[in-house]
């Protein structure tokens, strides 16, 4: 009789334990069952998922309470994050985790499961970002960000595509990429967000600040890539900031010759009535640009393209912000530099991130 009681108690204990183990997975399946992939046309954030995976998108830190929604592989959709932020302006990191990983781990996912992150600023502008098809593969590396700023990990070039964004002071942050026997070179871009001014200042490393590493596969231990606190030695490659106010009555794409330039919030096209900030690679003593232009997409060649700086070569200096107005005067679109000012880099040791 005593033995039967002991066996029964053991069975009950196993049932309780099994219930505890299965509960998170049941909750995760429920989360994924109700996960919405529907586009929200009025959303402030647009993502294009170029990976081969369905993703769960989070606003800020990884928590089931912070799930923005889902995005299917090879698709684009908008997200409305307004209910997650209390202020009218600010910045946060949007993060992505594979749906199958979220479900397999019972929703108990952490920063180590993140395959993509990007700094999103909010206020009067919408943002649009691309999740590179290079990420999410079976190769992995470990990154460490020793700075108090979000750091974009760029692939093979100081201005290469963004693989992900490292949170401030993070350690053992995994980055998942396609395996490559020759490895990759990774470059840091430090993002200093000024909440009062609502602007981002980018500190970009020199060519020699890149770090090479081959992604580890399987259970192999990956190499750790450490990005240090930025300092004055990292000013070899910088950018000039072009803050463009479009009052022309029409939208246009901003180009350097035939190359489209992305604004800080991810768009190359600027609508009439908008003001966007674009970055162009420049040297401290200045870089000459001969073909910065507005492409209005329609009309004859003479009317479709409007050159900046009156069509004359312009020397733009790194660290300087150029405020430019594009306007319509008697039926002709003109551009005018309204002011220039040097941006001061303030190492205030604060990232000003929301939802962390």
Tab-separated table of C-alpha atoms in Angstrom:
chain	number	residue	atom	x	y	z
A	1	UNK	CA	0.000	0.000	0.000
A	2	UNK	CA	2.820	2.360	0.972
A	3	UNK	CA	4.639	1.524	-2.223
A	4	UNK	CA	1.541	2.360	-4.290
A	5	UNK	CA	1.277	5.718	-2.551
A	6	UNK	CA	4.908	6.466	-3.352
A	7	UNK	CA	4.449	5.506	-7.004
A	8	UNK	CA	1.280	7.583	-7.259
A	9	UNK	CA	3.064	10.573	-5.731
A	10	UNK	CA	5.900	10.166	-8.209
A	11	UNK	CA	3.487	10.051	-11.104
A	12	UNK	CA	1.733	13.158	-9.839
A	13	UNK	CA	5.076	14.945	-9.452
A	14	UNK	CA	6.022	14.004	-13.016
A	15	UNK	CA	2.670	15.253	-14.269
A	16	UNK	CA	3.154	18.560	-12.461
A	17	UNK	CA	6.671	18.909	-13.878
A	18	UNK	CA	5.444	18.012	-17.336
A	19	UNK	CA	2.750	20.645	-16.998
A	20	UNK	CA	5.340	23.252	-16.015
A	21	UNK	CA	7.512	22.318	-18.966
A	22	UNK	CA	4.721	22.301	-21.519
A	23	UNK	CA	3.016	25.478	-20.335
A	24	UNK	CA	5.520	27.913	-21.908
A	25	UNK	CA	5.389	26.005	-25.193
A	26	UNK	CA	1.599	26.097	-25.150
A	27	UNK	CA	1.760	29.830	-24.528
A	28	UNK	CA	4.300	30.252	-27.331
A	29	UNK	CA	2.083	28.320	-29.739
A	30	UNK	CA	-0.805	30.521	-28.685
A	31	UNK	CA	1.329	33.633	-29.268
A	32	UNK	CA	2.250	32.421	-32.735
A	33	UNK	CA	-1.314	31.341	-33.522
A	34	UNK	CA	-2.626	34.853	-32.956
A	35	UNK	CA	0.480	36.556	-34.392
A	36	UNK	CA	-0.696	39.038	-36.988
A	37	UNK	CA	1.089	39.370	-40.313
A	38	UNK	CA	-1.400	41.959	-41.564
A	39	UNK	CA	-0.022	45.199	-42.948
A	40	UNK	CA	-0.897	48.322	-40.959
A	41	UNK	CA	-0.973	51.060	-43.610
A	42	UNK	CA	-0.765	53.872	-41.048
A	43	UNK	CA	2.155	52.254	-39.231
A	44	UNK	CA	5.252	54.331	-38.538
A	45	UNK	CA	7.713	51.504	-39.307
A	46	UNK	CA	8.099	49.567	-42.556
A	47	UNK	CA	10.280	46.453	-42.736
A	48	UNK	CA	11.295	44.413	-45.772
A	49	UNK	CA	12.208	40.846	-44.831
A	50	UNK	CA	14.668	39.473	-47.391
A	51	UNK	CA	15.445	36.383	-45.329
A	52	UNK	CA	13.977	32.904	-45.839
A	53	UNK	CA	12.348	32.948	-42.388
A	54	UNK	CA	9.107	34.169	-40.850
A	55	UNK	CA	10.017	36.606	-38.073
A	56	UNK	CA	8.551	37.859	-34.798
A	57	UNK	CA	9.163	41.600	-34.414
A	58	UNK	CA	9.628	43.223	-30.991
A	59	UNK	CA	9.506	46.876	-29.966
A	60	UNK	CA	12.461	47.246	-27.633
A	61	UNK	CA	13.600	44.431	-25.359
A	62	UNK	CA	12.654	40.814	-25.975
A	63	UNK	CA	9.380	40.201	-24.164
A	64	UNK	CA	6.097	38.682	-25.269
A	65	UNK	CA	4.472	41.913	-24.070
A	66	UNK	CA	6.541	43.805	-26.661
A	67	UNK	CA	5.557	41.788	-29.742
A	68	UNK	CA	4.727	44.171	-32.595
A	69	UNK	CA	3.626	41.423	-34.959
A	70	UNK	CA	5.068	39.081	-37.536
A	71	UNK	CA	6.510	39.419	-41.012
A	72	UNK	CA	6.672	36.566	-43.488
A	73	UNK	CA	9.729	35.639	-45.498
A	74	UNK	CA	10.424	37.718	-48.608
A	75	UNK	CA	7.733	40.280	-47.816
A	76	UNK	CA	7.230	43.903	-46.771
A	77	UNK	CA	4.793	45.276	-44.204
A	78	UNK	CA	4.215	48.248	-41.893
A	79	UNK	CA	3.953	48.165	-38.106
A	80	UNK	CA	2.187	50.559	-35.756
A	81	UNK	CA	4.347	50.923	-32.635
A	82	UNK	CA	2.599	53.970	-31.143
A	83	UNK	CA	0.933	52.085	-28.283
A	84	UNK	CA	4.363	50.930	-27.087
A	85	UNK	CA	5.914	54.400	-26.694
A	86	UNK	CA	4.753	57.010	-24.214
A	87	UNK	CA	6.541	60.047	-25.646
A	88	UNK	CA	5.968	61.886	-28.914
A	89	UNK	CA	9.633	61.640	-29.874
A	90	UNK	CA	12.442	59.250	-29.068
A	91	UNK	CA	14.292	56.157	-30.255
A	92	UNK	CA	14.238	52.422	-29.604
A	93	UNK	CA	15.729	49.231	-31.012
A	94	UNK	CA	13.362	47.077	-33.030
A	95	UNK	CA	14.371	43.393	-32.873
A	96	UNK	CA	13.567	40.266	-34.870
A	97	UNK	CA	13.548	36.582	-33.849
A	98	UNK	CA	12.707	33.582	-36.032
A	99	UNK	CA	9.145	32.329	-35.500
A	100	UNK	CA	10.266	28.690	-35.302
A	101	UNK	CA	12.906	29.581	-32.681
A	102	UNK	CA	10.329	31.463	-30.594
A	103	UNK	CA	7.974	28.486	-30.698
A	104	UNK	CA	10.665	25.845	-30.137
A	105	UNK	CA	11.950	27.675	-27.035
A	106	UNK	CA	8.466	28.153	-25.640
A	107	UNK	CA	8.707	31.900	-26.002
A	108	UNK	CA	11.688	31.968	-23.633
A	109	UNK	CA	13.921	33.820	-26.066
A	110	UNK	CA	16.658	36.290	-25.237
A	111	UNK	CA	19.013	38.740	-26.902
A	112	UNK	CA	21.058	35.748	-28.080
A	113	UNK	CA	18.179	34.695	-30.346
A	114	UNK	CA	17.933	38.068	-32.106
A	115	UNK	CA	18.925	37.887	-35.773
A	116	UNK	CA	18.287	41.550	-36.601
A	117	UNK	CA	17.994	44.848	-34.750
A	118	UNK	CA	17.747	48.443	-35.974
A	119	UNK	CA	17.531	51.841	-34.309
A	120	UNK	CA	14.121	53.428	-34.923
A	121	UNK	CA	13.601	57.120	-34.262
A	122	UNK	CA	10.073	58.424	-33.960
A	123	UNK	CA	8.479	61.827	-34.134
A	124	UNK	CA	7.240	63.342	-37.368
A	125	UNK	CA	8.863	60.854	-39.752
A	126	UNK	CA	8.248	57.252	-40.724
A	127	UNK	CA	11.054	54.698	-41.082
A	128	UNK	CA	11.721	51.958	-43.624
A	129	UNK	CA	14.460	49.340	-43.188
A	130	UNK	CA	15.654	46.210	-44.972
A	131	UNK	CA	16.417	42.950	-43.175
A	132	UNK	CA	19.298	41.580	-45.223
A	133	UNK	CA	19.073	38.130	-46.776
A	134	UNK	CA	22.635	37.528	-45.535
A	135	UNK	CA	21.478	37.099	-41.952
A	136	UNK	CA	19.821	34.246	-40.116
A	137	UNK	CA	22.057	31.519	-41.551
A	138	UNK	CA	23.849	28.631	-39.836
A	139	UNK	CA	27.078	30.575	-39.363
A	140	UNK	CA	27.476	32.566	-36.154
A	141	UNK	CA	29.810	35.015	-34.477
A	142	UNK	CA	29.949	36.678	-31.083
A	143	UNK	CA	30.088	40.459	-30.794
A	144	UNK	CA	30.793	42.757	-27.876
A	145	UNK	CA	29.936	46.448	-27.848
A	146	UNK	CA	32.027	48.281	-25.262
A	147	UNK	CA	30.350	51.636	-25.920
A	148	UNK	CA	27.160	53.199	-24.478
A	149	UNK	CA	25.782	53.696	-28.002
A	150	UNK	CA	23.931	51.391	-30.394
A	151	UNK	CA	26.403	50.074	-32.970
A	152	UNK	CA	25.459	48.992	-36.487
A	153	UNK	CA	27.434	45.998	-37.751
A	154	UNK	CA	28.235	46.655	-41.410
A	155	UNK	CA	29.373	43.953	-43.806
A	156	UNK	CA	32.661	44.137	-45.771
A	157	UNK	CA	32.713	47.942	-46.060
A	158	UNK	CA	32.542	50.988	-43.787
A	159	UNK	CA	29.310	51.881	-45.620
A	160	UNK	CA	28.220	48.276	-46.276
A	161	UNK	CA	24.801	46.797	-45.567
A	162	UNK	CA	23.682	46.635	-41.942
A	163	UNK	CA	23.567	43.095	-40.557
A	164	UNK	CA	22.213	44.087	-37.165
A	165	UNK	CA	22.553	46.708	-34.429
A	166	UNK	CA	24.253	45.902	-31.143
A	167	UNK	CA	22.665	47.292	-27.960
A	168	UNK	CA	24.821	49.524	-25.743
A	169	UNK	CA	27.339	47.680	-23.554
A	170	UNK	CA	26.239	44.264	-24.833
A	171	UNK	CA	28.360	41.157	-24.358
A	172	UNK	CA	28.093	37.823	-26.143
A	173	UNK	CA	25.694	39.112	-28.763
A	174	UNK	CA	25.306	36.468	-31.453
A	175	UNK	CA	25.096	37.439	-35.108
A	176	UNK	CA	23.880	34.762	-37.509
A	177	UNK	CA	24.968	34.803	-41.147
A	178	UNK	CA	25.415	32.505	-44.100
A	179	UNK	CA	28.518	30.320	-43.699
A	180	UNK	CA	31.506	31.536	-45.698
A	181	UNK	CA	34.851	29.721	-45.813
A	182	UNK	CA	36.657	33.025	-46.465
A	183	UNK	CA	34.833	34.805	-43.669
A	184	UNK	CA	33.673	38.419	-43.661
A	185	UNK	CA	34.971	41.795	-42.488
A	186	UNK	CA	32.786	43.710	-40.032
A	187	UNK	CA	32.791	47.467	-39.488
A	188	UNK	CA	31.175	49.501	-36.693
A	189	UNK	CA	28.959	52.559	-37.064
A	190	UNK	CA	28.238	54.175	-33.694
A	191	UNK	CA	24.872	55.918	-33.497
A	192	UNK	CA	24.636	58.881	-31.135
A	193	UNK	CA	21.014	59.927	-30.787
A	194	UNK	CA	20.243	63.369	-29.388
A	195	UNK	CA	16.712	63.224	-28.024
A	196	UNK	CA	16.443	66.991	-27.560
A	197	UNK	CA	17.398	67.714	-31.175
A	198	UNK	CA	15.872	64.506	-32.542
A	199	UNK	CA	18.951	63.815	-34.661
A	200	UNK	CA	21.460	61.016	-35.153
A	201	UNK	CA	25.184	61.606	-35.451
A	202	UNK	CA	27.071	58.665	-36.976
A	203	UNK	CA	30.641	57.859	-35.993
A	204	UNK	CA	32.083	55.588	-38.659
A	205	UNK	CA	35.324	53.654	-38.372
A	206	UNK	CA	38.309	53.866	-40.671
A	207	UNK	CA	39.028	51.092	-43.142
A	208	UNK	CA	41.565	49.638	-40.712
A	209	UNK	CA	38.931	49.476	-37.947
A	210	UNK	CA	37.251	46.540	-39.676
A	211	UNK	CA	37.638	43.131	-38.093
A	212	UNK	CA	37.739	39.887	-40.049
A	213	UNK	CA	36.217	36.656	-38.781
A	214	UNK	CA	34.905	33.415	-40.230
A	215	UNK	CA	31.494	32.378	-38.909
A	216	UNK	CA	31.512	29.218	-36.775
A	217	UNK	CA	29.245	26.349	-37.768
A	218	UNK	CA	27.537	23.687	-35.678
A	219	UNK	CA	28.774	23.497	-32.082
A	220	UNK	CA	32.067	25.205	-32.769
A	221	UNK	CA	32.925	28.212	-30.620
A	222	UNK	CA	32.730	31.421	-32.685
A	223	UNK	CA	35.332	34.145	-32.616
A	224	UNK	CA	34.404	37.207	-30.576
A	225	UNK	CA	34.546	40.549	-32.374
A	226	UNK	CA	34.929	43.505	-29.997
A	227	UNK	CA	33.982	47.044	-30.943
A	228	UNK	CA	35.673	49.488	-28.520
A	229	UNK	CA	34.560	52.853	-27.210
A	230	UNK	CA	34.938	55.276	-30.164
A	231	UNK	CA	37.589	57.964	-29.946
A	232	UNK	CA	39.232	60.638	-32.075
A	233	UNK	CA	41.282	58.014	-33.915
A	234	UNK	CA	38.099	56.741	-35.565
A	235	UNK	CA	37.521	59.841	-37.653
A	236	UNK	CA	39.246	58.661	-40.824
A	237	UNK	CA	35.967	57.935	-42.577
A	238	UNK	CA	33.120	60.312	-41.771
A	239	UNK	CA	30.029	61.747	-43.343
A	240	UNK	CA	28.568	65.088	-44.243
A	241	UNK	CA	24.930	65.564	-43.254
A	242	UNK	CA	22.505	66.964	-45.808
A	243	UNK	CA	19.226	67.925	-44.181
A	244	UNK	CA	16.891	68.541	-47.111
A	245	UNK	CA	13.546	70.335	-46.855
A	246	UNK	CA	11.354	69.559	-49.863
A	247	UNK	CA	8.871	72.325	-50.682
A	248	UNK	CA	8.819	71.720	-54.424
A	249	UNK	CA	5.307	70.309	-54.515
A	250	UNK	CA	6.579	66.952	-55.814
A	251	UNK	CA	8.458	63.949	-54.432
A	252	UNK	CA	11.962	63.093	-55.608
A	253	UNK	CA	14.753	60.580	-55.055
A	254	UNK	CA	18.039	62.014	-53.807
A	255	UNK	CA	21.024	60.742	-55.814
A	256	UNK	CA	24.774	61.045	-56.076
A	257	UNK	CA	25.095	60.695	-59.846
A	258	UNK	CA	23.153	57.445	-60.475
A	259	UNK	CA	23.400	56.092	-56.916
A	260	UNK	CA	20.396	56.521	-54.642
A	261	UNK	CA	21.282	57.832	-51.177
A	262	UNK	CA	19.425	56.490	-48.163
A	263	UNK	CA	18.184	58.904	-45.527
A	264	UNK	CA	18.777	58.142	-41.858
A	265	UNK	CA	15.261	56.712	-41.570
A	266	UNK	CA	15.772	54.420	-44.550
A	267	UNK	CA	14.051	56.225	-47.425
A	268	UNK	CA	15.650	57.419	-50.672
A	269	UNK	CA	12.514	59.281	-51.793
A	270	UNK	CA	11.517	62.459	-49.993
A	271	UNK	CA	7.917	63.623	-50.289
A	272	UNK	CA	6.978	67.251	-50.682
A	273	UNK	CA	6.513	68.762	-47.227
A	274	UNK	CA	9.085	66.427	-45.647
A	275	UNK	CA	12.507	67.142	-44.198
A	276	UNK	CA	14.985	64.239	-44.217
A	277	UNK	CA	18.658	63.946	-43.325
A	278	UNK	CA	20.996	62.110	-45.711
A	279	UNK	CA	24.611	61.096	-45.131
A	280	UNK	CA	27.355	61.140	-47.763
A	281	UNK	CA	30.889	59.892	-47.199
A	282	UNK	CA	33.280	62.821	-46.865
A	283	UNK	CA	36.777	63.622	-45.665
A	284	UNK	CA	37.637	66.085	-42.909
A	285	UNK	CA	39.207	68.506	-45.375
A	286	UNK	CA	36.316	68.048	-47.786
A	287	UNK	CA	35.202	65.813	-50.661
A	288	UNK	CA	34.112	67.165	-54.034
A	289	UNK	CA	30.647	66.149	-55.260
A	290	UNK	CA	29.761	66.946	-58.864
A	291	UNK	CA	26.428	65.228	-59.448
A	292	UNK	CA	24.169	65.447	-56.405
A	293	UNK	CA	20.685	65.664	-57.861
A	294	UNK	CA	16.952	65.326	-57.284
A	295	UNK	CA	15.316	62.726	-59.521
A	296	UNK	CA	11.607	63.498	-59.936
A	297	UNK	CA	11.131	60.212	-61.855
A	298	UNK	CA	9.025	61.657	-64.670
A	299	UNK	CA	9.382	64.155	-67.516
A	300	UNK	CA	12.160	64.934	-69.968
A	301	UNK	CA	15.778	64.617	-68.889
A	302	UNK	CA	16.021	68.395	-68.518
A	303	UNK	CA	13.029	68.489	-66.149
A	304	UNK	CA	13.367	65.126	-64.447
A	305	UNK	CA	16.771	65.786	-62.859
A	306	UNK	CA	17.500	68.918	-60.847
A	307	UNK	CA	21.099	69.383	-59.781
A	308	UNK	CA	22.053	70.687	-56.366
A	309	UNK	CA	24.464	73.596	-55.873
A	310	UNK	CA	23.459	75.061	-59.228
A	311	UNK	CA	25.122	72.185	-61.047
A	312	UNK	CA	28.549	73.306	-59.821
A	313	UNK	CA	31.030	71.044	-57.976
A	314	UNK	CA	30.532	71.311	-54.215
A	315	UNK	CA	33.030	70.501	-51.487
A	316	UNK	CA	31.302	68.886	-48.518
A	317	UNK	CA	33.182	68.422	-45.255
A	318	UNK	CA	32.809	65.559	-42.825
A	319	UNK	CA	30.996	66.431	-39.624
A	320	UNK	CA	29.246	69.442	-41.185
A	321	UNK	CA	25.479	69.692	-41.592
A	322	UNK	CA	24.143	71.421	-44.697
A	323	UNK	CA	20.535	72.610	-44.498
A	324	UNK	CA	19.158	72.658	-48.032
A	325	UNK	CA	15.809	73.852	-49.318
A	326	UNK	CA	14.244	72.516	-52.533
A	327	UNK	CA	11.448	74.802	-53.707
A	328	UNK	CA	9.363	75.858	-56.690
A	329	UNK	CA	9.871	79.357	-58.105
A	330	UNK	CA	7.702	80.407	-61.043
A	331	UNK	CA	7.344	76.820	-62.194
A	332	UNK	CA	11.052	75.999	-61.870
A	333	UNK	CA	12.484	73.755	-59.132
A	334	UNK	CA	15.499	75.285	-57.423
A	335	UNK	CA	17.783	74.316	-54.568
A	336	UNK	CA	19.438	76.561	-52.035
A	337	UNK	CA	21.820	75.999	-49.127
A	338	UNK	CA	20.217	77.880	-46.260
A	339	UNK	CA	22.863	77.269	-43.610
A	340	UNK	CA	25.847	75.146	-42.629
A	341	UNK	CA	26.997	74.200	-39.156
A	342	UNK	CA	29.488	71.770	-37.696
A	343	UNK	CA	28.001	68.994	-35.614
A	344	UNK	CA	29.675	68.574	-32.270
A	345	UNK	CA	30.135	65.008	-31.088
A	346	UNK	CA	29.044	64.854	-27.478
A	347	UNK	CA	30.277	61.774	-25.648
A	348	UNK	CA	27.533	61.975	-23.040
A	349	UNK	CA	27.686	58.216	-22.304
A	350	UNK	CA	23.917	57.917	-22.690
A	351	UNK	CA	22.069	56.214	-25.519
A	352	UNK	CA	18.611	57.669	-24.698
A	353	UNK	CA	16.850	54.469	-25.761
A	354	UNK	CA	13.226	53.745	-24.915
A	355	UNK	CA	11.677	50.343	-24.129
A	356	UNK	CA	14.892	48.795	-22.797
